[in-house]
Amino acid sequence: MGLMAGKRGIIFGVANDMSIAWGIAQQLHAAGATLAFTYLNESLEKRVRPLAESLQSPLILQCDVASDEQIARTFAEVQKAWGTIDFVVHSVAFANREDLKQPFTQTSREGFMLAMDISAYSLVAVTRYALPLMNEGGSILTMSYLGAVRAIPGYNVMGVAKAALEASVRYLAAELGEKKIRVNAVSAGPIRTLAASAVGDFKSKIKLMDDFAPLRRTVTQEEVGKSALYFLSDLASGVTGEIHYVDGGFNITVSA
Ligand code: NAD
């Protein structure tokens, strides 16, 4: 029997087979979980549907997390199919490309709000609509980055959004502990994905990992997936409100 046998949950944030959410999905599936997937729009559906089907996912739903109606509809469909769920993976972020390229002082009001809405507020909204379905012992996991706590060149408005996301994890964890629901974040090292391609000077972030991370390399999608499995399973039954680094130890180095 796998660690996640009998558990069901929903994964927001698979865009393709490079996505961190896909690394998490593979680990959860291998551990026996049943998975629902969401995709942002029709053009991504073409990529997400075959991936989800390869893990025998019975529920593949469209959801733009900028819309409360779409989040509500998504959880209503999950409730209709399953009644309850055990976990939620929130692996979603967005900022305008130009806001990650230009100096931080040039961030537009709209760009700031957009990054905050999709990358931070959406965790609060998703959690709100997930709550009525969550079983006792349920677990919610989101994805962060070191730019939340350090001024990382090129990360700019996304760093501000990640700081809000990490604070949201603590407030959600504090509120939901009573209901025996845990909320945590994994702060991952740089991994080549669609979202990462928008981050300024991404190559040099990987090079810094090779030079300075205690493990002398960046991490893989699979390694993030394995840590996610810990948080989403009963192995982490006593852990909530944690921002857990999966970055080869980079966050502890002076250069970081
Ligand atoms: P990705 O591009 O594969 O995933 C980002 C996902 O966000 C995509 O599936 C995209 O469709 C989704 N998304 C964007 N706007 C959305 C919206 N309005 N509604 C619903 N979904 C939306 O890239 P990734 O690197 O796997 O990113 C996943 C998470 O990991 C993000 O939160 C990202 O900030 C975080 N992260 C990434 C890295 C990295 O180096 N790749 C490092 C640390 C943290």
PDB file of C-alpha atoms and ligand atoms in Angstrom:
ATOM      1  CA  MET A   1       0.000   0.000   0.000  1.00  0.00           C
ATOM      2  CA  GLY A   2       1.416   3.426  -0.987  1.00  0.00           C
ATOM      3  CA  LEU A   3       1.762   6.379   1.346  1.00  0.00           C
ATOM      4  CA  MET A   4      -1.121   8.156  -0.427  1.00  0.00           C
ATOM      5  CA  ALA A   5      -3.367   5.138  -1.019  1.00  0.00           C
ATOM      6  CA  GLY A   6      -7.024   6.119  -0.715  1.00  0.00           C
ATOM      7  CA  LYS A   7      -6.204   9.843  -0.808  1.00  0.00           C
ATOM      8  CA  ARG A   8      -7.624  12.222  -3.427  1.00  0.00           C
ATOM      9  CA  GLY A   9      -6.580  15.726  -4.276  1.00  0.00           C
ATOM     10  CA  ILE A  10      -6.397  18.463  -6.873  1.00  0.00           C
ATOM     11  CA  ILE A  11      -3.354  19.943  -8.574  1.00  0.00           C
ATOM     12  CA  PHE A  12      -3.345  23.518  -9.891  1.00  0.00           C
ATOM     13  CA  GLY A  13      -0.378  24.474 -12.078  1.00  0.00           C
ATOM     14  CA  VAL A  14       0.592  21.828 -14.610  1.00  0.00           C
ATOM     15  CA  ALA A  15       1.407  23.573 -17.909  1.00  0.00           C
ATOM     16  CA  ASN A  16       3.642  20.862 -19.423  1.00  0.00           C
ATOM     17  CA  ASP A  17       5.980  18.034 -18.447  1.00  0.00           C
ATOM     18  CA  MET A  18       8.581  20.532 -17.183  1.00  0.00           C
ATOM     19  CA  SER A  19       6.187  22.000 -14.598  1.00  0.00           C
ATOM     20  CA  ILE A  20       7.044  21.589 -10.925  1.00  0.00           C
ATOM     21  CA  ALA A  21       3.404  20.580 -10.418  1.00  0.00           C
ATOM     22  CA  TRP A  22       3.995  17.662 -12.800  1.00  0.00           C
ATOM     23  CA  GLY A  23       6.969  16.510 -10.704  1.00  0.00           C
ATOM     24  CA  ILE A  24       4.675  16.603  -7.665  1.00  0.00           C
ATOM     25  CA  ALA A  25       1.870  14.789  -9.509  1.00  0.00           C
ATOM     26  CA  GLN A  26       4.182  11.927 -10.495  1.00  0.00           C
ATOM     27  CA  GLN A  27       5.304  11.371  -6.905  1.00  0.00           C
ATOM     28  CA  LEU A  28       1.732  11.509  -5.586  1.00  0.00           C
ATOM     29  CA  HIS A  29       0.529   9.067  -8.231  1.00  0.00           C
ATOM     30  CA  ALA A  30       3.392   6.653  -7.530  1.00  0.00           C
ATOM     31  CA  ALA A  31       2.405   6.763  -3.847  1.00  0.00           C
ATOM     32  CA  GLY A  32      -1.164   5.751  -4.725  1.00  0.00           C
ATOM     33  CA  ALA A  33      -3.066   9.076  -4.767  1.00  0.00           C
ATOM     34  CA  THR A  34      -5.961   9.788  -7.134  1.00  0.00           C
ATOM     35  CA  LEU A  35      -5.493  13.166  -8.812  1.00  0.00           C
ATOM     36  CA  ALA A  36      -7.659  15.882 -10.331  1.00  0.00           C
ATOM     37  CA  PHE A  37      -5.892  18.429 -12.547  1.00  0.00           C
ATOM     38  CA  THR A  38      -6.707  21.948 -13.649  1.00  0.00           C
ATOM     39  CA  TYR A  39      -5.422  23.800 -16.715  1.00  0.00           C
ATOM     40  CA  LEU A  40      -5.478  27.528 -17.333  1.00  0.00           C
ATOM     41  CA  ASN A  41      -6.918  27.675 -20.857  1.00  0.00           C
ATOM     42  CA  GLU A  42      -7.672  25.717 -24.016  1.00  0.00           C
ATOM     43  CA  SER A  43      -4.194  25.989 -25.469  1.00  0.00           C
ATOM     44  CA  LEU A  44      -2.696  24.459 -22.304  1.00  0.00           C
ATOM     45  CA  GLU A  45      -5.414  21.790 -22.192  1.00  0.00           C
ATOM     46  CA  LYS A  46      -3.718  20.102 -25.172  1.00  0.00           C
ATOM     47  CA  ARG A  47      -0.600  19.604 -23.049  1.00  0.00           C
ATOM     48  CA  VAL A  48      -2.213  18.920 -19.680  1.00  0.00           C
ATOM     49  CA  ARG A  49      -4.917  16.442 -20.708  1.00  0.00           C
ATOM     50  CA  PRO A  50      -2.572  13.713 -22.044  1.00  0.00           C
ATOM     51  CA  LEU A  51      -0.306  14.106 -18.995  1.00  0.00           C
ATOM     52  CA  ALA A  52      -3.263  13.832 -16.597  1.00  0.00           C
ATOM     53  CA  GLU A  53      -4.662  10.856 -18.524  1.00  0.00           C
ATOM     54  CA  SER A  54      -1.289   9.099 -18.294  1.00  0.00           C
ATOM     55  CA  LEU A  55      -1.836   9.108 -14.494  1.00  0.00           C
ATOM     56  CA  GLN A  56      -5.457   7.863 -14.932  1.00  0.00           C
ATOM     57  CA  SER A  57      -6.864  11.177 -13.690  1.00  0.00           C
ATOM     58  CA  PRO A  58     -10.668  11.047 -13.721  1.00  0.00           C
ATOM     59  CA  LEU A  59     -11.083  14.856 -13.416  1.00  0.00           C
ATOM     60  CA  ILE A  60      -9.414  17.377 -15.725  1.00  0.00           C
ATOM     61  CA  LEU A  61     -10.914  20.850 -15.330  1.00  0.00           C
ATOM     62  CA  GLN A  62     -10.370  24.346 -16.716  1.00  0.00           C
ATOM     63  CA  CYS A  63      -9.688  26.991 -14.055  1.00  0.00           C
ATOM     64  CA  ASP A  64      -8.263  30.502 -14.207  1.00  0.00           C
ATOM     65  CA  VAL A  65      -7.464  31.352 -10.574  1.00  0.00           C
ATOM     66  CA  ALA A  66      -8.059  35.052 -11.317  1.00  0.00           C
ATOM     67  CA  SER A  67     -11.773  34.203 -11.259  1.00  0.00           C
ATOM     68  CA  ASP A  68     -13.647  33.300  -8.066  1.00  0.00           C
ATOM     69  CA  GLU A  69     -16.447  31.887 -10.237  1.00  0.00           C
ATOM     70  CA  GLN A  70     -14.069  29.491 -11.971  1.00  0.00           C
ATOM     71  CA  ILE A  71     -12.518  28.378  -8.676  1.00  0.00           C
ATOM     72  CA  ALA A  72     -16.005  27.842  -7.207  1.00  0.00           C
ATOM     73  CA  ARG A  73     -17.108  25.872 -10.296  1.00  0.00           C
ATOM     74  CA  THR A  74     -13.966  23.737 -10.150  1.00  0.00           C
ATOM     75  CA  PHE A  75     -14.525  22.712  -6.536  1.00  0.00           C
ATOM     76  CA  ALA A  76     -18.240  22.181  -7.180  1.00  0.00           C
ATOM     77  CA  GLU A  77     -17.313  19.668  -9.905  1.00  0.00           C
ATOM     78  CA  VAL A  78     -14.816  17.956  -7.615  1.00  0.00           C
ATOM     79  CA  GLN A  79     -17.427  17.795  -4.859  1.00  0.00           C
ATOM     80  CA  LYS A  80     -19.967  16.298  -7.250  1.00  0.00           C
ATOM     81  CA  ALA A  81     -17.520  13.605  -8.307  1.00  0.00           C
ATOM     82  CA  TRP A  82     -15.777  12.805  -5.036  1.00  0.00           C
ATOM     83  CA  GLY A  83     -17.563  14.526  -2.136  1.00  0.00           C
ATOM     84  CA  THR A  84     -14.346  15.219  -0.267  1.00  0.00           C
ATOM     85  CA  ILE A  85     -10.620  15.707  -0.890  1.00  0.00           C
ATOM     86  CA  ASP A  86      -7.450  15.208   1.145  1.00  0.00           C
ATOM     87  CA  PHE A  87      -5.029  17.658  -0.444  1.00  0.00           C
ATOM     88  CA  VAL A  88      -4.552  20.672  -2.723  1.00  0.00           C
ATOM     89  CA  VAL A  89      -1.391  21.592  -4.646  1.00  0.00           C
ATOM     90  CA  HIS A  90      -1.158  25.288  -5.598  1.00  0.00           C
ATOM     91  CA  SER A  91       1.735  25.656  -8.035  1.00  0.00           C
ATOM     92  CA  VAL A  92       0.666  28.819  -9.841  1.00  0.00           C
ATOM     93  CA  ALA A  93       2.329  32.173 -10.441  1.00  0.00           C
ATOM     94  CA  PHE A  94       2.233  34.951 -13.009  1.00  0.00           C
ATOM     95  CA  ALA A  95       3.797  38.374 -13.594  1.00  0.00           C
ATOM     96  CA  ASN A  96       4.120  40.467 -16.730  1.00  0.00           C
ATOM     97  CA  ARG A  97       7.404  39.708 -18.471  1.00  0.00           C
ATOM     98  CA  GLU A  98       8.336  43.418 -18.630  1.00  0.00           C
ATOM     99  CA  ASP A  99       7.886  43.729 -14.849  1.00  0.00           C
ATOM    100  CA  LEU A 100      10.573  41.073 -14.403  1.00  0.00           C
ATOM    101  CA  LYS A 101      12.944  42.729 -16.881  1.00  0.00           C
ATOM    102  CA  GLN A 102      12.774  46.431 -16.051  1.00  0.00           C
ATOM    103  CA  PRO A 103      14.069  48.022 -12.824  1.00  0.00           C
ATOM    104  CA  PHE A 104      11.790  47.325  -9.842  1.00  0.00           C
ATOM    105  CA  THR A 105      10.920  51.019  -9.448  1.00  0.00           C
ATOM    106  CA  GLN A 106       9.285  50.866 -12.894  1.00  0.00           C
ATOM    107  CA  THR A 107       6.740  48.199 -11.856  1.00  0.00           C
ATOM    108  CA  SER A 108       3.315  49.437 -12.913  1.00  0.00           C
ATOM    109  CA  ARG A 109       0.378  49.513 -10.512  1.00  0.00           C
ATOM    110  CA  GLU A 110      -1.477  47.050 -12.759  1.00  0.00           C
ATOM    111  CA  GLY A 111       1.552  44.739 -12.990  1.00  0.00           C
ATOM    112  CA  PHE A 112       1.973  44.749  -9.221  1.00  0.00           C
ATOM    113  CA  MET A 113      -1.715  43.929  -8.641  1.00  0.00           C
ATOM    114  CA  LEU A 114      -1.685  41.204 -11.294  1.00  0.00           C
ATOM    115  CA  ALA A 115       1.353  39.444  -9.791  1.00  0.00           C
ATOM    116  CA  MET A 116      -0.175  39.658  -6.311  1.00  0.00           C
ATOM    117  CA  ASP A 117      -3.569  38.429  -7.509  1.00  0.00           C
ATOM    118  CA  ILE A 118      -2.410  35.354  -9.436  1.00  0.00           C
ATOM    119  CA  SER A 119       0.659  34.467  -7.369  1.00  0.00           C
ATOM    120  CA  ALA A 120      -0.472  35.221  -3.793  1.00  0.00           C
ATOM    121  CA  TYR A 121      -4.198  35.982  -3.403  1.00  0.00           C
ATOM    122  CA  SER A 122      -5.160  32.905  -5.438  1.00  0.00           C
ATOM    123  CA  LEU A 123      -3.873  30.662  -2.620  1.00  0.00           C
ATOM    124  CA  VAL A 124      -6.347  32.310  -0.241  1.00  0.00           C
ATOM    125  CA  ALA A 125      -9.230  31.980  -2.721  1.00  0.00           C
ATOM    126  CA  VAL A 126      -8.403  28.370  -3.624  1.00  0.00           C
ATOM    127  CA  THR A 127      -8.154  27.464   0.065  1.00  0.00           C
ATOM    128  CA  ARG A 128     -11.508  29.129   0.799  1.00  0.00           C
ATOM    129  CA  TYR A 129     -13.332  27.107  -1.852  1.00  0.00           C
ATOM    130  CA  ALA A 130     -11.429  23.907  -1.013  1.00  0.00           C
ATOM    131  CA  LEU A 131     -12.280  24.056   2.704  1.00  0.00           C
ATOM    132  CA  PRO A 132     -15.841  22.644   2.602  1.00  0.00           C
ATOM    133  CA  LEU A 133     -14.451  19.572   0.808  1.00  0.00           C
ATOM    134  CA  MET A 134     -11.324  19.026   2.887  1.00  0.00           C
ATOM    135  CA  ASN A 135     -11.152  15.957   5.102  1.00  0.00           C
ATOM    136  CA  GLU A 136      -9.681  16.209   8.598  1.00  0.00           C
ATOM    137  CA  GLY A 137      -5.925  15.786   8.279  1.00  0.00           C
ATOM    138  CA  GLY A 138      -6.016  17.544   4.897  1.00  0.00           C
ATOM    139  CA  SER A 139      -2.955  19.295   3.496  1.00  0.00           C
ATOM    140  CA  ILE A 140      -2.478  22.328   1.246  1.00  0.00           C
ATOM    141  CA  LEU A 141       0.871  23.055  -0.383  1.00  0.00           C
ATOM    142  CA  THR A 142       2.101  26.046  -2.389  1.00  0.00           C
ATOM    143  CA  MET A 143       5.373  26.876  -4.158  1.00  0.00           C
ATOM    144  CA  SER A 144       7.669  29.743  -3.226  1.00  0.00           C
ATOM    145  CA  TYR A 145      11.179  31.001  -3.992  1.00  0.00           C
ATOM    146  CA  LEU A 146      14.038  32.626  -2.062  1.00  0.00           C
ATOM    147  CA  GLY A 147      13.159  35.964  -3.703  1.00  0.00           C
ATOM    148  CA  ALA A 148      10.424  36.223  -1.029  1.00  0.00           C
ATOM    149  CA  VAL A 149      13.028  36.964   1.643  1.00  0.00           C
ATOM    150  CA  ARG A 150      16.055  38.250  -0.320  1.00  0.00           C
ATOM    151  CA  ALA A 151      16.233  40.846  -3.107  1.00  0.00           C
ATOM    152  CA  ILE A 152      17.205  38.525  -5.962  1.00  0.00           C
ATOM    153  CA  PRO A 153      18.183  40.372  -9.180  1.00  0.00           C
ATOM    154  CA  GLY A 154      15.487  40.008 -11.849  1.00  0.00           C
ATOM    155  CA  TYR A 155      12.843  38.550  -9.498  1.00  0.00           C
ATOM    156  CA  ASN A 156      11.378  41.969  -8.640  1.00  0.00           C
ATOM    157  CA  VAL A 157       7.590  42.086  -8.290  1.00  0.00           C
ATOM    158  CA  MET A 158       7.435  38.302  -8.091  1.00  0.00           C
ATOM    159  CA  GLY A 159       9.567  38.461  -4.926  1.00  0.00           C
ATOM    160  CA  VAL A 160       7.022  40.807  -3.376  1.00  0.00           C
ATOM    161  CA  ALA A 161       4.208  38.451  -4.388  1.00  0.00           C
ATOM    162  CA  LYS A 162       6.086  35.457  -2.917  1.00  0.00           C
ATOM    163  CA  ALA A 163       6.546  37.364   0.363  1.00  0.00           C
ATOM    164  CA  ALA A 164       2.756  37.852   0.464  1.00  0.00           C
ATOM    165  CA  LEU A 165       2.283  34.187  -0.423  1.00  0.00           C
ATOM    166  CA  GLU A 166       4.551  33.044   2.430  1.00  0.00           C
ATOM    167  CA  ALA A 167       2.755  35.340   4.900  1.00  0.00           C
ATOM    168  CA  SER A 168      -0.565  33.933   3.618  1.00  0.00           C
ATOM    169  CA  VAL A 169       0.709  30.409   4.344  1.00  0.00           C
ATOM    170  CA  ARG A 170       1.306  31.395   7.972  1.00  0.00           C
ATOM    171  CA  TYR A 171      -2.103  33.062   8.390  1.00  0.00           C
ATOM    172  CA  LEU A 172      -3.943  30.193   6.692  1.00  0.00           C
ATOM    173  CA  ALA A 173      -2.053  27.643   8.802  1.00  0.00           C
ATOM    174  CA  ALA A 174      -2.863  29.551  11.997  1.00  0.00           C
ATOM    175  CA  GLU A 175      -6.567  29.648  11.118  1.00  0.00           C
ATOM    176  CA  LEU A 176      -6.980  26.120   9.782  1.00  0.00           C
ATOM    177  CA  GLY A 177      -5.005  24.198  12.391  1.00  0.00           C
ATOM    178  CA  GLU A 178      -8.178  23.986  14.437  1.00  0.00           C
ATOM    179  CA  LYS A 179      -9.851  22.146  11.572  1.00  0.00           C
ATOM    180  CA  LYS A 180      -6.803  19.788  11.406  1.00  0.00           C
ATOM    181  CA  ILE A 181      -5.857  21.170   7.993  1.00  0.00           C
ATOM    182  CA  ARG A 182      -2.188  21.943   7.347  1.00  0.00           C
ATOM    183  CA  VAL A 183      -0.820  24.636   5.011  1.00  0.00           C
ATOM    184  CA  ASN A 184       2.843  24.723   3.950  1.00  0.00           C
ATOM    185  CA  ALA A 185       5.120  26.008   1.199  1.00  0.00           C
ATOM    186  CA  VAL A 186       8.106  24.516  -0.567  1.00  0.00           C
ATOM    187  CA  SER A 187      10.664  27.138  -1.576  1.00  0.00           C
ATOM    188  CA  ALA A 188      12.412  25.555  -4.544  1.00  0.00           C
ATOM    189  CA  GLY A 189      15.747  26.297  -6.164  1.00  0.00           C
ATOM    190  CA  PRO A 190      15.730  27.447  -9.809  1.00  0.00           C
ATOM    191  CA  ILE A 191      14.355  24.859 -12.254  1.00  0.00           C
ATOM    192  CA  ARG A 192      13.949  25.396 -16.011  1.00  0.00           C
ATOM    193  CA  THR A 193      10.188  25.741 -16.631  1.00  0.00           C
ATOM    194  CA  LEU A 194       7.827  27.914 -18.656  1.00  0.00           C
ATOM    195  CA  ALA A 195       7.386  30.356 -15.741  1.00  0.00           C
ATOM    196  CA  ALA A 196      11.149  30.457 -15.082  1.00  0.00           C
ATOM    197  CA  SER A 197      11.787  31.574 -18.662  1.00  0.00           C
ATOM    198  CA  ALA A 198      10.169  34.934 -17.775  1.00  0.00           C
ATOM    199  CA  VAL A 199      12.554  35.548 -14.858  1.00  0.00           C
ATOM    200  CA  GLY A 200      15.454  37.857 -15.680  1.00  0.00           C
ATOM    201  CA  ASP A 201      18.936  36.293 -16.029  1.00  0.00           C
ATOM    202  CA  PHE A 202      17.771  32.804 -15.111  1.00  0.00           C
ATOM    203  CA  LYS A 203      20.998  31.195 -16.381  1.00  0.00           C
ATOM    204  CA  SER A 204      23.072  33.041 -13.795  1.00  0.00           C
ATOM    205  CA  LYS A 205      20.745  31.799 -11.037  1.00  0.00           C
ATOM    206  CA  ILE A 206      21.546  28.203 -12.028  1.00  0.00           C
ATOM    207  CA  LYS A 207      25.278  29.050 -12.200  1.00  0.00           C
ATOM    208  CA  LEU A 208      25.164  30.476  -8.644  1.00  0.00           C
ATOM    209  CA  MET A 209      23.695  27.183  -7.470  1.00  0.00           C
ATOM    210  CA  ASP A 210      26.513  25.222  -9.137  1.00  0.00           C
ATOM    211  CA  ASP A 211      29.101  27.488  -7.499  1.00  0.00           C
ATOM    212  CA  PHE A 212      27.668  28.175  -4.047  1.00  0.00           C
ATOM    213  CA  ALA A 213      24.851  25.823  -3.027  1.00  0.00           C
ATOM    214  CA  PRO A 214      26.188  23.314  -0.482  1.00  0.00           C
ATOM    215  CA  LEU A 215      25.085  20.515  -2.866  1.00  0.00           C
ATOM    216  CA  ARG A 216      26.841  22.392  -5.756  1.00  0.00           C
ATOM    217  CA  ARG A 217      23.873  22.145  -8.109  1.00  0.00           C
ATOM    218  CA  THR A 218      20.293  23.180  -8.457  1.00  0.00           C
ATOM    219  CA  VAL A 219      17.469  20.787  -7.640  1.00  0.00           C
ATOM    220  CA  THR A 220      15.202  18.726  -9.879  1.00  0.00           C
ATOM    221  CA  GLN A 221      11.458  18.651 -10.365  1.00  0.00           C
ATOM    222  CA  GLU A 222      11.591  15.126  -8.907  1.00  0.00           C
ATOM    223  CA  GLU A 223      13.292  16.334  -5.718  1.00  0.00           C
ATOM    224  CA  VAL A 224      10.650  19.019  -5.212  1.00  0.00           C
ATOM    225  CA  GLY A 225       8.026  16.320  -5.859  1.00  0.00           C
ATOM    226  CA  LYS A 226       9.483  14.091  -3.148  1.00  0.00           C
ATOM    227  CA  SER A 227       9.392  16.899  -0.554  1.00  0.00           C
ATOM    228  CA  ALA A 228       5.852  17.755  -1.632  1.00  0.00           C
ATOM    229  CA  LEU A 229       4.869  14.131  -1.042  1.00  0.00           C
ATOM    230  CA  TYR A 230       6.116  14.448   2.536  1.00  0.00           C
ATOM    231  CA  PHE A 231       4.025  17.577   3.178  1.00  0.00           C
ATOM    232  CA  LEU A 232       0.907  16.168   1.512  1.00  0.00           C
ATOM    233  CA  SER A 233       1.098  12.837   3.324  1.00  0.00           C
ATOM    234  CA  ASP A 234       0.668  11.898   6.975  1.00  0.00           C
ATOM    235  CA  LEU A 235       4.472  11.884   7.327  1.00  0.00           C
ATOM    236  CA  ALA A 236       4.161  15.642   7.948  1.00  0.00           C
ATOM    237  CA  SER A 237       1.080  15.342  10.212  1.00  0.00           C
ATOM    238  CA  GLY A 238       2.726  17.588  12.823  1.00  0.00           C
ATOM    239  CA  VAL A 239       3.966  20.254  10.393  1.00  0.00           C
ATOM    240  CA  THR A 240       2.089  23.393   9.365  1.00  0.00           C
ATOM    241  CA  GLY A 241       2.906  27.005   8.468  1.00  0.00           C
ATOM    242  CA  GLU A 242       6.371  25.990   7.306  1.00  0.00           C
ATOM    243  CA  ILE A 243       8.369  27.463   4.420  1.00  0.00           C
ATOM    244  CA  HIS A 244      10.572  24.521   3.524  1.00  0.00           C
ATOM    245  CA  TYR A 245      13.621  25.070   1.313  1.00  0.00           C
ATOM    246  CA  VAL A 246      14.366  22.496  -1.370  1.00  0.00           C
ATOM    247  CA  ASP A 247      17.334  24.327  -2.858  1.00  0.00           C
ATOM    248  CA  GLY A 248      20.424  22.271  -2.132  1.00  0.00           C
ATOM    249  CA  GLY A 249      21.032  24.483   0.918  1.00  0.00           C
ATOM    250  CA  PHE A 250      21.569  27.651  -1.153  1.00  0.00           C
ATOM    251  CA  ASN A 251      19.501  29.767   1.269  1.00  0.00           C
ATOM    252  CA  ILE A 252      22.019  29.216   4.071  1.00  0.00           C
ATOM    253  CA  THR A 253      25.066  30.421   2.145  1.00  0.00           C
ATOM    254  CA  VAL A 254      26.526  33.918   2.488  1.00  0.00           C
ATOM    255  CA  SER A 255      26.374  34.450  -1.279  1.00  0.00           C
ATOM    256  CA  ALA A 256      22.632  33.809  -1.255  1.00  0.00           C
TER     257      ALA A 256
HETATM  258  P1  NAD B   1       5.070  26.525 -14.919  1.00  0.00           P
HETATM  259  O1  NAD B   1       5.006  27.589 -15.950  1.00  0.00           O
HETATM  260  O2  NAD B   1       5.202  25.132 -15.378  1.00  0.00           O
HETATM  261  O3  NAD B   1       3.846  26.615 -13.908  1.00  0.00           O
HETATM  262  C1  NAD B   1       3.181  27.833 -13.626  1.00  0.00           C
HETATM  263  C2  NAD B   1       1.707  27.498 -13.738  1.00  0.00           C
HETATM  264  O4  NAD B   1       0.912  28.627 -13.366  1.00  0.00           O
HETATM  265  C3  NAD B   1       1.300  27.120 -15.168  1.00  0.00           C
HETATM  266  O5  NAD B   1       0.681  25.873 -15.170  1.00  0.00           O
HETATM  267  C4  NAD B   1       0.304  28.216 -15.554  1.00  0.00           C
HETATM  268  O6  NAD B   1      -0.705  27.746 -16.416  1.00  0.00           O
HETATM  269  C5  NAD B   1      -0.241  28.561 -14.189  1.00  0.00           C
HETATM  270  N1  NAD B   1      -0.983  29.820 -14.171  1.00  0.00           N
HETATM  271  C6  NAD B   1      -0.519  31.071 -14.492  1.00  0.00           C
HETATM  272  N2  NAD B   1      -1.530  31.957 -14.407  1.00  0.00           N
HETATM  273  C7  NAD B   1      -2.639  31.251 -14.022  1.00  0.00           C
HETATM  274  C8  NAD B   1      -3.994  31.587 -13.773  1.00  0.00           C
HETATM  275  N3  NAD B   1      -4.445  32.843 -13.921  1.00  0.00           N
HETATM  276  N4  NAD B   1      -4.843  30.605 -13.402  1.00  0.00           N
HETATM  277  C9  NAD B   1      -4.436  29.335 -13.279  1.00  0.00           C
HETATM  278  N5  NAD B   1      -3.168  28.939 -13.499  1.00  0.00           N
HETATM  279  C10 NAD B   1      -2.294  29.899 -13.877  1.00  0.00           C
HETATM  280  O7  NAD B   1       6.318  26.930 -13.990  1.00  0.00           O
HETATM  281  P2  NAD B   1       6.812  26.357 -12.584  1.00  0.00           P
HETATM  282  O8  NAD B   1       8.204  26.831 -12.453  1.00  0.00           O
HETATM  283  O9  NAD B   1       6.489  24.920 -12.472  1.00  0.00           O
HETATM  284  O10 NAD B   1       5.943  27.199 -11.563  1.00  0.00           O
HETATM  285  C11 NAD B   1       5.145  26.606 -10.555  1.00  0.00           C
HETATM  286  C12 NAD B   1       5.324  27.336  -9.241  1.00  0.00           C
HETATM  287  O11 NAD B   1       6.656  27.134  -8.763  1.00  0.00           O
HETATM  288  C13 NAD B   1       5.157  28.854  -9.333  1.00  0.00           C
HETATM  289  O12 NAD B   1       4.504  29.316  -8.158  1.00  0.00           O
HETATM  290  C14 NAD B   1       6.587  29.348  -9.351  1.00  0.00           C
HETATM  291  O13 NAD B   1       6.719  30.682  -8.915  1.00  0.00           O
HETATM  292  C15 NAD B   1       7.197  28.376  -8.378  1.00  0.00           C
HETATM  293  N6  NAD B   1       8.661  28.285  -8.384  1.00  0.00           N
HETATM  294  C16 NAD B   1       9.332  28.051  -9.533  1.00  0.00           C
HETATM  295  C17 NAD B   1      10.718  27.953  -9.519  1.00  0.00           C
HETATM  296  C18 NAD B   1      11.492  27.704 -10.786  1.00  0.00           C
HETATM  297  O14 NAD B   1      12.703  27.994 -10.818  1.00  0.00           O
HETATM  298  N7  NAD B   1      10.905  27.166 -11.823  1.00  0.00           N
HETATM  299  C19 NAD B   1      11.410  28.107  -8.316  1.00  0.00           C
HETATM  300  C20 NAD B   1      10.695  28.336  -7.138  1.00  0.00           C
HETATM  301  C21 NAD B   1       9.308  28.417  -7.192  1.00  0.00           C
END
